[in-house]
Coordinates of C-alpha atoms and ligand atoms in Angstrom, one line a residue:
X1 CA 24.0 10.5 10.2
X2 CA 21.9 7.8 8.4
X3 CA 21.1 4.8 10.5
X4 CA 20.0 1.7 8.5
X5 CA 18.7 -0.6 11.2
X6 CA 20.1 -3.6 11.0
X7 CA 20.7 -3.8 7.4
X8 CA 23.3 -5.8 6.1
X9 CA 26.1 -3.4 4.1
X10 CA 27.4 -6.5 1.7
X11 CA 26.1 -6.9 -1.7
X12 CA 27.0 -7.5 -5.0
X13 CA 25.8 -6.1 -8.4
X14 CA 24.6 -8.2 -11.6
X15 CA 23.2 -7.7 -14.9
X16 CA 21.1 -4.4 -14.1
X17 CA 21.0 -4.4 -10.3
X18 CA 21.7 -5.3 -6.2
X19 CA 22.7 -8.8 -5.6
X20 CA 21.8 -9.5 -1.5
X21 CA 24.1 -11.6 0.3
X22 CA 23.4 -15.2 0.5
X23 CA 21.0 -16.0 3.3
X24 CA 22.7 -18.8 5.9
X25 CA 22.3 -22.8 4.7
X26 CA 19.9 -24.7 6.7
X27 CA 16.9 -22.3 7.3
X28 CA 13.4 -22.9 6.9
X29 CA 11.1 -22.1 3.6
X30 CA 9.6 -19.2 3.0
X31 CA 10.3 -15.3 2.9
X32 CA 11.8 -15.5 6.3
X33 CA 13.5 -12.7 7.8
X34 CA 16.4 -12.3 10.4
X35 CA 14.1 -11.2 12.7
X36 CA 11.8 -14.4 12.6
X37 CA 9.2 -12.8 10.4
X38 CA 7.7 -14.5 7.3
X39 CA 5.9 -12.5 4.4
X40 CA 3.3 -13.9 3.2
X41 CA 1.3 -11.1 1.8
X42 CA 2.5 -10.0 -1.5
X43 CA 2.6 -5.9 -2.7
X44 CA 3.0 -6.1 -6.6
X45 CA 3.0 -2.8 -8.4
X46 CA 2.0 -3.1 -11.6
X47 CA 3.1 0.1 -13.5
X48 CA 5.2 3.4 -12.2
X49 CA 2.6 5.5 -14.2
X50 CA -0.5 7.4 -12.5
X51 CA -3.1 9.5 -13.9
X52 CA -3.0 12.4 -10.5
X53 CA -0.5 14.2 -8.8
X54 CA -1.9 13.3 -4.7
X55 CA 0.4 16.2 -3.3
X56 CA 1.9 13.4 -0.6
X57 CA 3.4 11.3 -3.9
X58 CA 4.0 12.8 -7.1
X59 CA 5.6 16.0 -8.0
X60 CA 3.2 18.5 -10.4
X61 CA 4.7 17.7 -13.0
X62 CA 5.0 14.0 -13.0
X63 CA 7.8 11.5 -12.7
X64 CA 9.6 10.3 -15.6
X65 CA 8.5 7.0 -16.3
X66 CA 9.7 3.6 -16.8
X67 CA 10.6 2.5 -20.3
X68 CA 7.7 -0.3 -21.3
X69 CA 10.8 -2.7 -21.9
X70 CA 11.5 -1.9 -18.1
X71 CA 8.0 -3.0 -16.6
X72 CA 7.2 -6.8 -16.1
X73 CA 5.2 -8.2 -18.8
X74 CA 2.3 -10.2 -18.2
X75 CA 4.1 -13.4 -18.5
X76 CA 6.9 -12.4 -16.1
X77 CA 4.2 -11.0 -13.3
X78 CA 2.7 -14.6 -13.6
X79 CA 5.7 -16.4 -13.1
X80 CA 6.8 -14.0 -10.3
X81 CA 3.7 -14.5 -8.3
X82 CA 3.5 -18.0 -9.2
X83 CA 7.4 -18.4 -7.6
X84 CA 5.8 -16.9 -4.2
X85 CA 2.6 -19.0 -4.4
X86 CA 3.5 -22.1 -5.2
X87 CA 7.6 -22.0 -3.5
X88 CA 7.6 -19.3 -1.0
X89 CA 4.1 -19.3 1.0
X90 CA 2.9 -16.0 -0.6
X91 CA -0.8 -16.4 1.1
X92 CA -2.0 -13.4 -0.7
X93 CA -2.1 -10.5 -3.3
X94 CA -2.2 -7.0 -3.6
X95 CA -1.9 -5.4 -6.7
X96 CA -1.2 -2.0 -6.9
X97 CA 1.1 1.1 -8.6
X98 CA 1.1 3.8 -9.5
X99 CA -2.4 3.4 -10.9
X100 CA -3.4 -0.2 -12.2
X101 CA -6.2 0.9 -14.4
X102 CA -3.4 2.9 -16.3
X103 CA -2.5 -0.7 -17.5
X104 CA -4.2 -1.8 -20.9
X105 CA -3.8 -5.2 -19.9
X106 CA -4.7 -5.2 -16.4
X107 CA -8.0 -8.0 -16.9
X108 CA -5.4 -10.1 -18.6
X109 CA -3.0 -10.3 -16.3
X110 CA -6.1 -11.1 -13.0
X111 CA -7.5 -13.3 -15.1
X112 CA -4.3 -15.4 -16.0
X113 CA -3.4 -15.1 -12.6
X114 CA -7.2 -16.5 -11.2
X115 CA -6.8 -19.0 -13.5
X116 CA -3.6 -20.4 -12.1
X117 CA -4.8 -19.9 -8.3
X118 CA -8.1 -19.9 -8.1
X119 CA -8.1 -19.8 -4.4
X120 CA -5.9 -16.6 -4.2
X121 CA -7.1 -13.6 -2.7
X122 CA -6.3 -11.1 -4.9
X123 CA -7.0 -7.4 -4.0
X124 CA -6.2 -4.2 -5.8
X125 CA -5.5 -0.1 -4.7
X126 CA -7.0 2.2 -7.2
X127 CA -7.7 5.7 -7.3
X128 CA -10.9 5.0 -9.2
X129 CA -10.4 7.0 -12.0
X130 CA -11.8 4.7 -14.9
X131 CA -13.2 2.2 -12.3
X132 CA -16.6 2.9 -13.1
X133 CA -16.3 1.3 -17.0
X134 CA -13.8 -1.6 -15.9
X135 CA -15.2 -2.6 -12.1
X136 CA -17.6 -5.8 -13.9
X137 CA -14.6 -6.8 -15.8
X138 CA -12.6 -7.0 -12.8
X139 CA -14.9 -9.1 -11.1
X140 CA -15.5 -11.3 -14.3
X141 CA -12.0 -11.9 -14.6
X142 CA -11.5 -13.4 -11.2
X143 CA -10.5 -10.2 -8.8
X144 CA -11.5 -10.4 -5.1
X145 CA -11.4 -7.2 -3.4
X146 CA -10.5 -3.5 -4.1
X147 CA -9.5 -0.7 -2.2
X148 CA -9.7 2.7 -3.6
X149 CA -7.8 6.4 -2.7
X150 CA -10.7 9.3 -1.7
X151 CA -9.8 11.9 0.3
X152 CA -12.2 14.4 -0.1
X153 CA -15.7 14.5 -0.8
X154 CA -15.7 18.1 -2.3
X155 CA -14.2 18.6 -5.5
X156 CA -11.9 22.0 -5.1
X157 CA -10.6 20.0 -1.9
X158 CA -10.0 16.8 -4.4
X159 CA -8.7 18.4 -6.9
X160 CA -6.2 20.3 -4.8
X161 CA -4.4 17.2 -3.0
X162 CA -4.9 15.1 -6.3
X163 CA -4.3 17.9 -8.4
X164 CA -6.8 16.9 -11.1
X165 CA -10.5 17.6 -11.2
X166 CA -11.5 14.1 -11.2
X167 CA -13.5 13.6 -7.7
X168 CA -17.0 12.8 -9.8
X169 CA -14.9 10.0 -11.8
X170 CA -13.7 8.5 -8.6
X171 CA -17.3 8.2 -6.9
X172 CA -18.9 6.6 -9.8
X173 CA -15.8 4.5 -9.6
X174 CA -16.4 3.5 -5.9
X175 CA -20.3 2.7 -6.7
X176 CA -19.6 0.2 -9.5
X177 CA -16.8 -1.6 -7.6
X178 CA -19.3 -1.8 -5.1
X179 CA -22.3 -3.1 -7.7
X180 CA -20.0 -5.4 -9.2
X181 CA -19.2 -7.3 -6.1
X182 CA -15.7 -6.1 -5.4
X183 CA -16.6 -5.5 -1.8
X184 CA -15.9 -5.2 1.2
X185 CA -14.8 -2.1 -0.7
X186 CA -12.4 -0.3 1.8
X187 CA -11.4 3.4 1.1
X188 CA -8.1 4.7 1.5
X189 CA -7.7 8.4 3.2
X190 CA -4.6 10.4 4.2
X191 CA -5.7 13.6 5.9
X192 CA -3.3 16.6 5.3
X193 CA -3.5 19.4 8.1
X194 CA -5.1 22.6 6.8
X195 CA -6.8 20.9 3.7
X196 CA -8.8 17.8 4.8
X197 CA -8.3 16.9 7.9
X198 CA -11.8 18.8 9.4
X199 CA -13.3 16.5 6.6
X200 CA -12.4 12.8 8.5
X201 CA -15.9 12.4 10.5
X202 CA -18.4 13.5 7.5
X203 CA -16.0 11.1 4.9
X204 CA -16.8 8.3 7.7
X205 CA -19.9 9.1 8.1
X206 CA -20.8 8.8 4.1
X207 CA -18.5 5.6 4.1
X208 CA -20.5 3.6 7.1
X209 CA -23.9 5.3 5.4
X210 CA -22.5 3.0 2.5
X211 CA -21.1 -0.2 3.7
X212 CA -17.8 0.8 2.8
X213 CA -14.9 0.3 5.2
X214 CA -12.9 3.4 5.5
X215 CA -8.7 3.0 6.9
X216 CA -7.2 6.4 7.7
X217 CA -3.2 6.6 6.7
X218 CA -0.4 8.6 8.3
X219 CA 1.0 10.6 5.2
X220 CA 4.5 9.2 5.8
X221 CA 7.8 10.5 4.0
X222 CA 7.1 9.1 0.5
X223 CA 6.3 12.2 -1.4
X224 CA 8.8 13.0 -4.5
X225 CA 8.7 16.5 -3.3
X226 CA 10.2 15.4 0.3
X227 CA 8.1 18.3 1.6
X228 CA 6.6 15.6 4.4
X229 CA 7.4 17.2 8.1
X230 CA 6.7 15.2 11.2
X231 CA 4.9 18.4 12.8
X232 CA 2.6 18.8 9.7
X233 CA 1.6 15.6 9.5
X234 CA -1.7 14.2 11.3
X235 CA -0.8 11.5 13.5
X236 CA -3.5 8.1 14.4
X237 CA -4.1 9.8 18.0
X238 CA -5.4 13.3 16.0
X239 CA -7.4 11.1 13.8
X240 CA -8.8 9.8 16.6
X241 CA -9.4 13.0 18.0
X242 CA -11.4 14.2 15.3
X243 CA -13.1 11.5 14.7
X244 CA -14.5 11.6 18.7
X245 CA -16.4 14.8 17.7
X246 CA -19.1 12.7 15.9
X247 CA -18.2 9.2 17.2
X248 CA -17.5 6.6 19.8
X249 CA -14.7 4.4 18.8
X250 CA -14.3 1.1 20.2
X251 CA -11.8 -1.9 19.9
X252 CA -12.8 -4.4 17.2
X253 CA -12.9 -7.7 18.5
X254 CA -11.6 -9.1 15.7
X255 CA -7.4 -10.5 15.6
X256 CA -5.5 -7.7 13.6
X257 CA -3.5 -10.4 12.4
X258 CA -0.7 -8.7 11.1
X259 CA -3.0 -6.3 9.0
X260 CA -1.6 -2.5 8.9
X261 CA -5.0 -0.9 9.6
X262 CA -5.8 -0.9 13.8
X263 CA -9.5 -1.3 13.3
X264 CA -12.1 0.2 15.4
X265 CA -16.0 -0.4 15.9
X266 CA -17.7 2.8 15.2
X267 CA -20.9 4.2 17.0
X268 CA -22.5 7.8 17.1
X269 CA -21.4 9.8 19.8
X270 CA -24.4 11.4 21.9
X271 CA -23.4 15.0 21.9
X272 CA -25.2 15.7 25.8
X273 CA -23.9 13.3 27.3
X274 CA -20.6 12.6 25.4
X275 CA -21.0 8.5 25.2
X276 CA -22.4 6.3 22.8
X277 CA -25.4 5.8 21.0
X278 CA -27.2 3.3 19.5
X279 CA -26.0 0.2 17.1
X280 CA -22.2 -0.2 15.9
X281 CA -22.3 1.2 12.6
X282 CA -19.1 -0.3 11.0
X283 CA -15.7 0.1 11.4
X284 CA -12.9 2.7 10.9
X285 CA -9.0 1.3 10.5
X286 CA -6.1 4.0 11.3
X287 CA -2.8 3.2 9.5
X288 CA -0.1 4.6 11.9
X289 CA 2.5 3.5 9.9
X290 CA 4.6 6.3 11.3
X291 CA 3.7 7.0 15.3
X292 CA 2.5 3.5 15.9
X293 CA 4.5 1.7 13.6
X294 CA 3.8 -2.5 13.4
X295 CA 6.7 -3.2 11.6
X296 CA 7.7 -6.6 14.4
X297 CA 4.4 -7.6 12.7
X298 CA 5.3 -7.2 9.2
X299 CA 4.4 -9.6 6.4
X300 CA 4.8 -8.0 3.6
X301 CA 7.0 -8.3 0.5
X302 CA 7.4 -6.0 -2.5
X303 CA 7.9 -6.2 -6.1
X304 CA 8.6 -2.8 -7.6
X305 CA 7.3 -2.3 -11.6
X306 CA 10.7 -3.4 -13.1
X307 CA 10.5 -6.4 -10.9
X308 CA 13.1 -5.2 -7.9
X309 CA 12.4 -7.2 -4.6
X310 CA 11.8 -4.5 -1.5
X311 CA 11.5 -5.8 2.1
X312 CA 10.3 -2.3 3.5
X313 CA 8.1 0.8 1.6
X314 CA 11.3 2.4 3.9
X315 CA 14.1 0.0 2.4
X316 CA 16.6 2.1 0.6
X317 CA 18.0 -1.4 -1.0
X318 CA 16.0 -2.9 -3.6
X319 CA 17.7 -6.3 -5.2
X320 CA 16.7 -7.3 -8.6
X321 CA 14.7 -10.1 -9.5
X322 CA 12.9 -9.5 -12.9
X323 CA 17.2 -9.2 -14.5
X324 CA 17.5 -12.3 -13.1
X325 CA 14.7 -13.7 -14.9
X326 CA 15.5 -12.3 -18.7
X327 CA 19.0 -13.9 -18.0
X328 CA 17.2 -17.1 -18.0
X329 CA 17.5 -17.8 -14.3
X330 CA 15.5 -21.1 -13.2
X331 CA 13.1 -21.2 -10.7
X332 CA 15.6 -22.6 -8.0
X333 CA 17.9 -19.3 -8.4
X334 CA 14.4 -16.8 -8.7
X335 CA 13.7 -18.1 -5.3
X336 CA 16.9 -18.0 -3.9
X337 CA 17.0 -14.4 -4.7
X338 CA 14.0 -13.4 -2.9
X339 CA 14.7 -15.5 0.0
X340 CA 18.3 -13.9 -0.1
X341 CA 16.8 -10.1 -0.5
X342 CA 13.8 -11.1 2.2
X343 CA 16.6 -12.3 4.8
X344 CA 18.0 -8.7 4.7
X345 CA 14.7 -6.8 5.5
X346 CA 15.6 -4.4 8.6
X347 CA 13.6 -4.7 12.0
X348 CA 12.1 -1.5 11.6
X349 CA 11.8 1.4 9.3
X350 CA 13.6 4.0 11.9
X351 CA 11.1 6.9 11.3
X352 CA 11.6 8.5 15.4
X353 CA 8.4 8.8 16.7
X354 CA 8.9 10.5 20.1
X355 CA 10.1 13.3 18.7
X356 CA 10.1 16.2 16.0
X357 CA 13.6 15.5 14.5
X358 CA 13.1 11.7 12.9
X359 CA 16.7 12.3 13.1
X360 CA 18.3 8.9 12.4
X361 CA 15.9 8.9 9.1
X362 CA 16.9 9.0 5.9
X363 CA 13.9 9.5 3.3
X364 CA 14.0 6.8 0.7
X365 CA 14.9 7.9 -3.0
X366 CA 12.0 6.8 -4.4
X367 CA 8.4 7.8 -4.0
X368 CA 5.4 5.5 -3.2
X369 CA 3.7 5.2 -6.8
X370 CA 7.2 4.4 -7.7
X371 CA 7.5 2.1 -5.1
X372 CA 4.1 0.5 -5.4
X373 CA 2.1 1.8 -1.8
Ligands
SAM401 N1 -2.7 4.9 -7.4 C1 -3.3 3.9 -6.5 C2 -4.0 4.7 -5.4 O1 -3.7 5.9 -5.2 O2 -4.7 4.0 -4.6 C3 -2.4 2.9 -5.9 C4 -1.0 3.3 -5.6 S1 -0.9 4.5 -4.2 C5 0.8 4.7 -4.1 C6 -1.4 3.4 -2.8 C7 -1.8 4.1 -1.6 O3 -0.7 4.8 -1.1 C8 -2.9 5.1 -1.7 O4 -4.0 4.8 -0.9 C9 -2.3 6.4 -1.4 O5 -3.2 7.3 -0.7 C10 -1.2 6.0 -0.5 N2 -0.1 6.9 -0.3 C11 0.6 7.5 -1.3 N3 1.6 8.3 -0.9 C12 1.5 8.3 0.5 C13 2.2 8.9 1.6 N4 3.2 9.7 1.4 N5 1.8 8.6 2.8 C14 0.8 7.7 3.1 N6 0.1 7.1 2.1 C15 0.4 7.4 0.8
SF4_402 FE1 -1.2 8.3 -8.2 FE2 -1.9 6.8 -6.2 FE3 0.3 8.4 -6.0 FE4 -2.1 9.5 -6.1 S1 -1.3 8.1 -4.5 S2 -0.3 10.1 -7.3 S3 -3.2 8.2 -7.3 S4 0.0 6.6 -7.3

């Protein structure tokens, strides 16, 4: 049986998509929730399309894209995030896909968006692959941060979780976001047991040898080939685990602050005597999205490519802005709409962490580059 936590079961259907239920009169601005959360940190995915196959998201052979007519122009992305901004308290902005880069108007679109805020923090996730040539342009055009996929250092390893033989690509990739200013530059791992997890202290190592800030994901049940199983995957306490081999990992003093990486300061580990040695050499963040989840501290909202409003990476309802918007909506109804589909985020994403079974979990339909991770 399929428990959807808390999730309301009316809606109605318009134009090309979910309609949420009206939220109650009277309430407060913002992307409020019925659990007293507000969302102020914006996920917008860009495109569906991805140059790799990471084993944890696509299928070998691909997903069949969106139309172009389906995907949110330029202009609509600008009016979408300007809606959140400047209405609904969106704080900040992550950009994301599939793979941005993919996008042939990708400068375009930050710098139209820089122009219009420049105060927003606007960050991007990458795998790198054509970073190297675009990274200065990035910058130039008014981007703040990026974040970019490795999870491998050697290249038959790469190649086998991404599918493609790409790993030299994404390292010049990492350098020139780095030269061009896009840092902190964090990196973006998810170990896989039996392929990279033994890798997770010498990839931190060459990240803190680097200045780069390295966050550790639980693969979570996103994949398009549902193959994800709750005893293969490697939870936050085995990351930590391996990491202790090489390191001392120690509580970062700083407020998490709603962010989904627990960060930890990172010193060597003396291996006589077992404790730590020496100056903190940086940080490490675990992403336990799925044994330690923070969903009571969400603030995140969603827009898929074709402009669909998701409350959750777990929601299995998505309501439609971006038909809204090519019907001519105004900017009173747009927000109304995401306020709606924001009220009708669930508490939690239900993933059972106690146990083997995740029984009560129902795998979304669709996968996280079509969801936009
Ligand atoms: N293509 C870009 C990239 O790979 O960075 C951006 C989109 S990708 C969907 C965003 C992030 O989601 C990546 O860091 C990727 O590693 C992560 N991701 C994808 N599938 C995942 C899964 N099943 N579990 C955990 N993280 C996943
Ligand atoms: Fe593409 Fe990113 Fe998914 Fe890998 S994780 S297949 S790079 S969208």
């Amino acid at each position: 049986m399929s428990v959807q936590l808390g999730v309301p079961q009316w809606r109605g259907v318009d134009g090309g998509g979910l309609v949420p239920p009206p939220r109650p009169a009277g309430l407060p601005g913002g992307l409020l929730d019925r659990f007293g959360r507000q969302a102020t940190d914006m996920r917008l995915s860009l495109t569906d399309k991805c140059n790799l196959r990471c084993t944890y998201c696509m299928p070998a052979e691909g997903l069949e894209w969106l139309s172009k007519q389906a995907v949110m122009t330029a202009e609509e992305i600008v009016r979408i995030v300007s809606l959140g901004v400047e209405r609904l308290g969106v704080r900040e902005l992550r950009l994301t896909g599939g793979e941005p880069l993919v996008r042939g108007d990708l400068v375009d679109i930050i710098g139209a968006l820089r122009q219009k805020f420049p105060e927003l923090p606007i960050s991007m996730t990458t795998n790198g692959v054509g970073l190297d040539k675009k990274a200065q342009a990035l910058k130039q055009a008014g981007l703040t941060r990026i974040n970019v996929s490795l999870d491998s250092l050697h290249e038959e390893t790469f190649a086998k979780l991404t599918r493609r033989p790409f790993l030299d690509r994404v390292l010049a990739g990492v350098e020139a976001a780095h030269d061009a200013g896009l840092g902190p530059v964090k990196l973006n791992a998810v170990l896989m047991r039996g392929i990279n997890e033994t890798e997770s202290p010498g990839l931190l190592a060459w990240a803190l040898e680097r200045g780069y800030e390295l966050r550790f994901i639980e693969q979570m049940p996103l994949d398009a080939d549902h193959g994800w199983t709750r005893r293969d995957m490697i939870t936050a306490a085995e990351i930590r685990d391996l990491l202790s081999s090489e390191f001392v990992l120690g509580p970062d003093p700083r407020a998490r602050d709603g962010a989904p990486a627990e960060r930890f300061q990172v010193r060597h580990r003396d291996p006589a005597s077992g404790e730590a040695q020496g100056p903190v050499l940086g940080t490490v963040g675990i992403i336990a999205s799925v044994t330690e989840p923070f969903c009571a501290d969400c603030r995140r909202t969603r827009i898929t490519a074709e402009g669909k409003i998701m409350s959750c990476l777990f929601s299995r309802e998505e309501f439609d802005l971006l038909g809204l918007l090519r019907a001519g909506a105004d900017d009173e109804q747009l927000t109304q709409r995401w306020q709606d589909a924001m009220w009708a985020k669930p508490k939690a994403h239900g993933m059972d962490h106690t146990g083997l079974g995740a029984a009560d979990f129902v795998q979304p339909d669709r996968s996280m580059s079509a969801i936009g991770g």
